[in-house]
Amino acid sequence: MTQKNRLGGGQVDRNTTLTFTFDGKTYAGHPGDTLASALLANNVRLMGRSFKYHRPRGPLSAGSEEPNAIVELRSGARQEPNTRATTAELFDGLAARSQNRWPSLAFDAMAVNDRLSGFLTAGFYYKTFMWPAAFWEKIYEPIIRKAAGLGSLSMQADPDTYDKGFRHCDLLIIGAGPAGLSAALTAGRAGKHVILADEDFRMGGRLNAETFSVADMAGADWATQSVAELSAMPNVRLMPRTTVIGAFDHGIYGAVERISDHVAVPETGKPRQILWRIYAQNTLLCAGATERPIAFENNDRPGIMLAASLRAYANRWAATPAPRVAVFTSNDDGHRTARDLHAKGVKVAAVIDTRADAPRSHDYEVLQGAQVVDTMGRLGLTFVEVRQANGEMRTVECGALGVSGGWNPNVQLTCHQRGRPAWDDALAAFVPGGTLPPGMVVAGAVGGQFSTYAALKSGADAARQALGLKGRAPRIPDAEDAPVEQTPFWYVEGCTRAWLDQQNDVTVKDVKLSHQEGFRSVEHLKRYTTLGMATDQGKTSNMGGLAIMAELAGKTIPEVGTTIFRPPYTPTSIGALAGRMRGKEFHPTRLTPSHVWAKERGAVFVEVGNWLRAQWFPLPGETHWRQSVDREVMATRASVGVCDCTTLGKIDVQGTDAATFLNKVYCNGFAKLAVGKTRYGLMLREDGIAMDDGTAARLAEDHFVVTTTTANAGKVYQHMEFVRQCLMPEADVQLISTTEAWAQYAVAGPNSRKLLQKIVDAEYDISNDAFPFMACGNITVCGGLRARLFRISFSGELAFEIAVPARYGDALMRKLMTEGEAFDVTPYGTEALGAMRIEKGHAAGNELNGTTTALNLGMGRMVSKTKDSIGSKLSERPGLNTADALVQVGLRPVDAADKITAGGHLMHADGPVDAAHDQGYVTSAAYSPTLGHMIGLGFLKDGANRHGETLRLVSPVTDLTVNVEIVSAHFVDPEGDRVRA
Amino acid sequence: MIINHPLLGPRDSAEFVYLGAATLMDRPDPDTATAEEWHDYGYLRDNPAGPHRELWFHEGGDRSILIVTRNTTTHEITAVELARTVGART
Amino acid sequence: MHDLIPITALGGTTAHVDTIGDTTLTELPDIALASVAARAGQETACGAKLRDMLGADAPAAGKAVFGDPFSALWIGPDQWMISADFATHEDIAAQVSSRFGRCASVTEQTDAWVCFDLSGAGVNAVLELLCNINLLQFAAGDSTRTSIHHLGCLVTCIEPDRLVRIMGPRASAGSLHHAVTTAMTSVA
């Protein structure tokens, strides 16, 4: 457990040792380490295998742009594939594994792909596996997927929880490097509400990775001091370990905060991550810049990394990939790496600088005008081959090579609303363009302000500008202010297997092939080669590809343009997007007041919308649901049954124009409905199709209670608000939902009145004379409790619906059961309800299915011609009123033993069975315990005139062909005597 | 998106239900309108790349229906009015 | 008197109380509610009646007024939710209706809602996991309808960061209770 490559200094806590494993082997690290830094300190450079060719790979970077060091973390259900070792915070007991290799990382049999590389170039999927077509899905694709893959899923449910949250601020600062800290200090000291978010667990950005001083102290110390000052401000919220993943409309930002990823298991009850929706008045993007590599032959060996990452490992994490390093650079920035590593006691073998006038050093050799043309080392870098300015080749021995081709501003978030970055010639890089998301400004390196001083100053200035702060500008601390020069240098002439996109194994040769084969637009290049399509979204590779394509096409880089950046900025777990909405919590559950009672009765529940409704109430000895349902139907028709219908939507409609309003929303008339009466109402959409049905009870001249179907309650309320506010803005109508306020029970059956007479207070006469069919009224029950009674029937029996305030629903149901014992009262569920309404021929959701009109439903004459209502005009369209229009009918099997299934189609008894000869279809079917055979409801062409005809019911899905007789839909009590009894 | 509610100030569009183009408020006169006018009202919508007047129902809020003028290419919202007030004016 | 025993929205015979960390969630079954909506053209008269009843101007959009015995929340244009003690105002709709006569439509809302008080230090930390209210500006007397885990709720600030009242749809009381206590656990 020796940390062979651990250097002095840095921001790791050497007083604490953390133990972790990688591919089963145990190592030691310290708090402050990432998995990558700890592995490097332990002399482990090889961390993964590449996606396609299975090339050995080590970390390219020290941050979230990492394409290579992609590992699996943890085990069991918490196993997480495709995690960047460069951002994974080390904790004690961390178990990490390399992925995409077999049998081991050091010996990967699939590396044979690398030998077959000539065959696996860009577009190989399209070219190679063309024939035979059937082979693709069954043979080629599975093999390719197995070979070219990343990590593996645990195949278990994620045991962790995720929260979502909402935060508001005056200024959201994204990135806590020098610009972000400076901005936060400026805004925080001015008393503004600031959120400072940074993806790192340690704020400070490059200040932690560099040796520059700020205000005469180490930059990292200045960062620590600034963070301390900010954390003492109540108006500033620091959000480390938080990645802002997307910039959405109107100042809304998505951010993922990793609460528990740096511990082995989240604390009990704590989320693993929180997805924040941040509402920002202003946003300051201080996302910094990402170093860009140079492409050269075999530039992907473990040990070859970005130069600034190499020095970040040395300076921040006190780790070096090897005791002897070299640098390959096209600009001065690379020399910083050489200086810093030399100062840390690491041997710098050479600085290879593409520029002929590169600065020299006393401490190490600088090869001016030189280029790295090849590298060696099977599982890790051993030598680089250098072509010197004079053309002579030279071998430089080194275990690590820092590569610097300059820096690219991290413009991604500026482009999330289709903004395009602008090319800056002086920087030779894309910078945020003119069309930033409204409310966003940039500061620091993302805006091309590369020096520390410029970053500090632009951060403070931008905060002042964004917030409109007046007064004297704050003093900017003294800091490094080197001029920025970036000499573009994208790739070494003559290289082919030089990696641009290391994560998706895209080489310079692939880009050339793409150009040669005509895939020249940047979007085509991306899709043909998969450049930039890996989980790193091409943060280190896109620019190289664009530059090469530009050169091949004879265009400038800005002419070639960039692909569009989309959220998320870095990979985001699906769990964070789902939040708490998983499993049973996917949507809220609605329970009726008698739910507890129904559970006690052993009810089987069914989801109807968000409601849980009792489907049936099995009794001891009943082994099949049909036994329970048939019993419930028979008992109700024989004596009395009770059904919870609380779930029906209830809307209170009041106002002097309430009746006029209902006349508008229902196709039938309500103006003349007497107080104390209820009427069935059919609501049409404006296009003449039926929307919903229900009843409206007139409790007073200016007061109605409207019921809707359970499923459509929300939609109908919305529709009524539309009519009220948009079509009848001057009418005196007030609406409010009262669905949940009342517990409502259907009491049905010949003994229903007798049962209710034991409940309803004596002063209310509910005899047939005093309270006839369709009567309604306010009453009291059980000695004074206010209640509502409606004499309406869905079952076709003498029936009432009784409503009491929801809190008394449970007690009323129990009361109905005890008082009903004398009549063998039976609670019934939605299945019996459904069977009885089919027996009665009442339309329900199956019939009001979004395609049917009043005419189809056999209610054509209900559409009033004497008044205008929603849908009345368009329901008159000729196309909806043809002679052979579908009309609802009843169906009974010719052979009583035959089944009827919903969804089947009706065909002539003999003749072809095809769409051209289709006569109609079945919408509802049930076993009728009353009749002793199955029955159905359906729509049949000219159905009203075809009763008695025998047709064939054909259902290929259920493999059913039976003869059915067309009958009236009213199977039970067609004259309606029972409901009026 | 943020919709600046005339009564409640800035509110997240997630609280709203989109109801369609504001032309839905211009229901034809049932006494005089031709079949073509009903057809146009029911089925024809402009699909502008630019400002669009549309109805948003504040279902998760005060149940107001708002007329929101939104640029369909940028999502910039330039006007928000209460449908009921506008309807009563016209 | 009738002999029906009421249950609370959470299904118990007594109110639920949960204390997790620094916050406490208390079910409040003893609140009577009625909505009041001004009739068209009667807005002024209705406002005067509200002033009489509340001893203060009717709350403006997004506001609440606390009084004794009646309090009011604004819930929509020309629409308010009136609350009072259940023990003395079980028939709140009838009581309020008789005050307003024909200048307002009154609807009983008592059992349409489940009411909770969320109290303790750091209530805002719980709220920000539940809804999008701008807590920087959520002062005493502010009231808003907002969505908590897909449930439309009325949230009223009684004391910033110390005490809020949450009213949600009664049938989903269990889901709402679960959502709030889960958030309380997250921040505890």
mmCIF file of N, CA, C and O in Angstrom, chain C residues 127-159:
data_model
loop_
_atom_site.group_PDB
_atom_site.id
_atom_site.type_symbol
_atom_site.label_atom_id
_atom_site.label_comp_id
_atom_site.label_asym_id
_atom_site.label_seq_id
_atom_site.Cartn_x
_atom_site.Cartn_y
_atom_site.Cartn_z
ATOM 1 N N LEU C 127 -39.584 23.051 2.667
ATOM 2 C CA LEU C 127 -40.422 23.569 1.583
ATOM 3 C C LEU C 127 -39.703 23.562 0.245
ATOM 4 O O LEU C 127 -40.304 23.308 -0.787
ATOM 5 N N GLU C 128 -38.402 23.852 0.258
ATOM 6 C CA GLU C 128 -37.720 23.950 -1.037
ATOM 7 C C GLU C 128 -37.550 22.580 -1.695
ATOM 8 O O GLU C 128 -37.250 22.514 -2.880
ATOM 9 N N LEU C 129 -37.765 21.507 -0.946
ATOM 10 C CA LEU C 129 -37.778 20.189 -1.582
ATOM 11 C C LEU C 129 -39.175 19.817 -2.071
ATOM 12 O O LEU C 129 -39.367 18.759 -2.673
ATOM 13 N N LEU C 130 -40.153 20.649 -1.781
ATOM 14 C CA LEU C 130 -41.539 20.292 -2.075
ATOM 15 C C LEU C 130 -42.172 21.129 -3.170
ATOM 16 O O LEU C 130 -42.980 20.628 -3.943
ATOM 17 N N CYS C 131 -41.833 22.404 -3.210
ATOM 18 C CA CYS C 131 -42.569 23.272 -4.128
ATOM 19 C C CYS C 131 -41.696 24.447 -4.552
ATOM 20 O O CYS C 131 -40.650 24.692 -3.974
ATOM 21 N N ASN C 132 -42.164 25.142 -5.575
ATOM 22 C CA ASN C 132 -41.318 26.172 -6.181
ATOM 23 C C ASN C 132 -41.549 27.573 -5.624
ATOM 24 O O ASN C 132 -41.207 28.552 -6.271
ATOM 25 N N ILE C 133 -42.124 27.667 -4.447
ATOM 26 C CA ILE C 133 -42.356 28.998 -3.867
ATOM 27 C C ILE C 133 -41.018 29.742 -3.714
ATOM 28 O O ILE C 133 -40.026 29.151 -3.289
ATOM 29 N N ASN C 134 -41.034 31.026 -4.074
ATOM 30 C CA ASN C 134 -39.837 31.841 -3.872
ATOM 31 C C ASN C 134 -39.738 32.213 -2.404
ATOM 32 O O ASN C 134 -40.356 33.160 -1.924
ATOM 33 N N LEU C 135 -38.951 31.443 -1.670
ATOM 34 C CA LEU C 135 -38.886 31.603 -0.213
ATOM 35 C C LEU C 135 -38.146 32.867 0.198
ATOM 36 O O LEU C 135 -38.233 33.284 1.346
ATOM 37 N N LEU C 136 -37.421 33.466 -0.749
ATOM 38 C CA LEU C 136 -36.747 34.724 -0.424
ATOM 39 C C LEU C 136 -37.777 35.820 -0.179
ATOM 40 O O LEU C 136 -37.490 36.813 0.468
ATOM 41 N N GLN C 137 -38.976 35.626 -0.758
ATOM 42 C CA GLN C 137 -39.995 36.675 -0.665
ATOM 43 C C GLN C 137 -41.263 36.168 -0.001
ATOM 44 O O GLN C 137 -42.317 36.753 -0.184
ATOM 45 N N PHE C 138 -41.184 35.080 0.724
ATOM 46 C CA PHE C 138 -42.393 34.477 1.299
ATOM 47 C C PHE C 138 -42.554 34.997 2.720
ATOM 48 O O PHE C 138 -41.978 34.465 3.661
ATOM 49 N N ALA C 139 -43.338 36.058 2.832
ATOM 50 C CA ALA C 139 -43.461 36.738 4.117
ATOM 51 C C ALA C 139 -44.774 36.348 4.795
ATOM 52 O O ALA C 139 -45.667 35.783 4.171
ATOM 53 N N ALA C 140 -44.873 36.662 6.078
ATOM 54 C CA ALA C 140 -46.103 36.365 6.816
ATOM 55 C C ALA C 140 -47.287 36.985 6.075
ATOM 56 O O ALA C 140 -47.243 38.138 5.661
ATOM 57 N N GLY C 141 -48.323 36.200 5.880
ATOM 58 C CA GLY C 141 -49.496 36.699 5.166
ATOM 59 C C GLY C 141 -49.462 36.428 3.679
ATOM 60 O O GLY C 141 -50.402 36.765 2.974
ATOM 61 N N ASP C 142 -48.384 35.831 3.186
ATOM 62 C CA ASP C 142 -48.349 35.419 1.781
ATOM 63 C C ASP C 142 -48.982 34.041 1.669
ATOM 64 O O ASP C 142 -48.771 33.173 2.524
ATOM 65 N N SER C 143 -49.721 33.859 0.616
ATOM 66 C CA SER C 143 -50.412 32.592 0.427
ATOM 67 C C SER C 143 -50.443 32.282 -1.064
ATOM 68 O O SER C 143 -50.696 33.164 -1.876
ATOM 69 N N THR C 144 -50.176 31.061 -1.404
ATOM 70 C CA THR C 144 -50.146 30.740 -2.830
ATOM 71 C C THR C 144 -50.566 29.309 -3.053
ATOM 72 O O THR C 144 -50.371 28.448 -2.202
ATOM 73 N N ARG C 145 -51.176 29.076 -4.217
ATOM 74 C CA ARG C 145 -51.422 27.701 -4.599
ATOM 75 C C ARG C 145 -50.184 27.218 -5.346
ATOM 76 O O ARG C 145 -49.640 27.931 -6.190
ATOM 77 N N THR C 146 -49.716 26.047 -5.006
ATOM 78 C CA THR C 146 -48.520 25.523 -5.636
ATOM 79 C C THR C 146 -48.665 24.009 -5.726
ATOM 80 O O THR C 146 -49.584 23.433 -5.155
ATOM 81 N N SER C 147 -47.775 23.407 -6.452
ATOM 82 C CA SER C 147 -47.864 21.963 -6.652
ATOM 83 C C SER C 147 -46.829 21.261 -5.779
ATOM 84 O O SER C 147 -45.649 21.587 -5.824
ATOM 85 N N ILE C 148 -47.289 20.316 -4.954
ATOM 86 C CA ILE C 148 -46.389 19.504 -4.130
ATOM 87 C C ILE C 148 -46.541 18.063 -4.596
ATOM 88 O O ILE C 148 -47.619 17.469 -4.428
ATOM 89 N N HIS C 149 -45.508 17.540 -5.207
ATOM 90 C CA HIS C 149 -45.561 16.169 -5.744
ATOM 91 C C HIS C 149 -46.859 15.948 -6.526
ATOM 92 O O HIS C 149 -47.581 14.978 -6.277
ATOM 93 N N HIS C 150 -47.137 16.859 -7.433
ATOM 94 C CA HIS C 150 -48.294 16.776 -8.334
ATOM 95 C C HIS C 150 -49.625 17.037 -7.638
ATOM 96 O O HIS C 150 -50.674 16.796 -8.228
ATOM 97 N N LEU C 151 -49.612 17.492 -6.416
ATOM 98 C CA LEU C 151 -50.863 17.822 -5.721
ATOM 99 C C LEU C 151 -50.985 19.335 -5.613
ATOM 100 O O LEU C 151 -50.065 20.003 -5.134
ATOM 101 N N GLY C 152 -52.109 19.857 -6.071
ATOM 102 C CA GLY C 152 -52.324 21.293 -5.962
ATOM 103 C C GLY C 152 -52.611 21.661 -4.514
ATOM 104 O O GLY C 152 -53.592 21.197 -3.939
ATOM 105 N N CYS C 153 -51.748 22.460 -3.915
ATOM 106 C CA CYS C 153 -51.869 22.784 -2.488
ATOM 107 C C CYS C 153 -51.895 24.292 -2.293
ATOM 108 O O CYS C 153 -51.347 25.041 -3.096
ATOM 109 N N LEU C 154 -52.526 24.700 -1.211
ATOM 110 C CA LEU C 154 -52.476 26.100 -0.799
ATOM 111 C C LEU C 154 -51.472 26.196 0.345
ATOM 112 O O LEU C 154 -51.615 25.496 1.347
ATOM 113 N N VAL C 155 -50.452 27.021 0.161
ATOM 114 C CA VAL C 155 -49.424 27.158 1.188
ATOM 115 C C VAL C 155 -49.443 28.605 1.683
ATOM 116 O O VAL C 155 -49.379 29.542 0.888
ATOM 117 N N THR C 156 -49.555 28.755 2.976
ATOM 118 C CA THR C 156 -49.664 30.088 3.576
ATOM 119 C C THR C 156 -48.561 30.275 4.605
ATOM 120 O O THR C 156 -48.326 29.396 5.437
ATOM 121 N N CYS C 157 -47.898 31.412 4.510
ATOM 122 C CA CYS C 157 -46.816 31.715 5.453
ATOM 123 C C CYS C 157 -47.409 32.413 6.672
ATOM 124 O O CYS C 157 -48.049 33.453 6.550
ATOM 125 N N ILE C 158 -47.197 31.824 7.825
ATOM 126 C CA ILE C 158 -47.664 32.447 9.065
ATOM 127 C C ILE C 158 -46.491 33.148 9.750
ATOM 128 O O ILE C 158 -46.584 34.284 10.177
ATOM 129 N N GLU C 159 -45.351 32.448 9.781
ATOM 130 C CA GLU C 159 -44.119 33.077 10.290
ATOM 131 C C GLU C 159 -42.977 32.575 9.414
ATOM 132 O O GLU C 159 -42.749 31.356 9.358
#
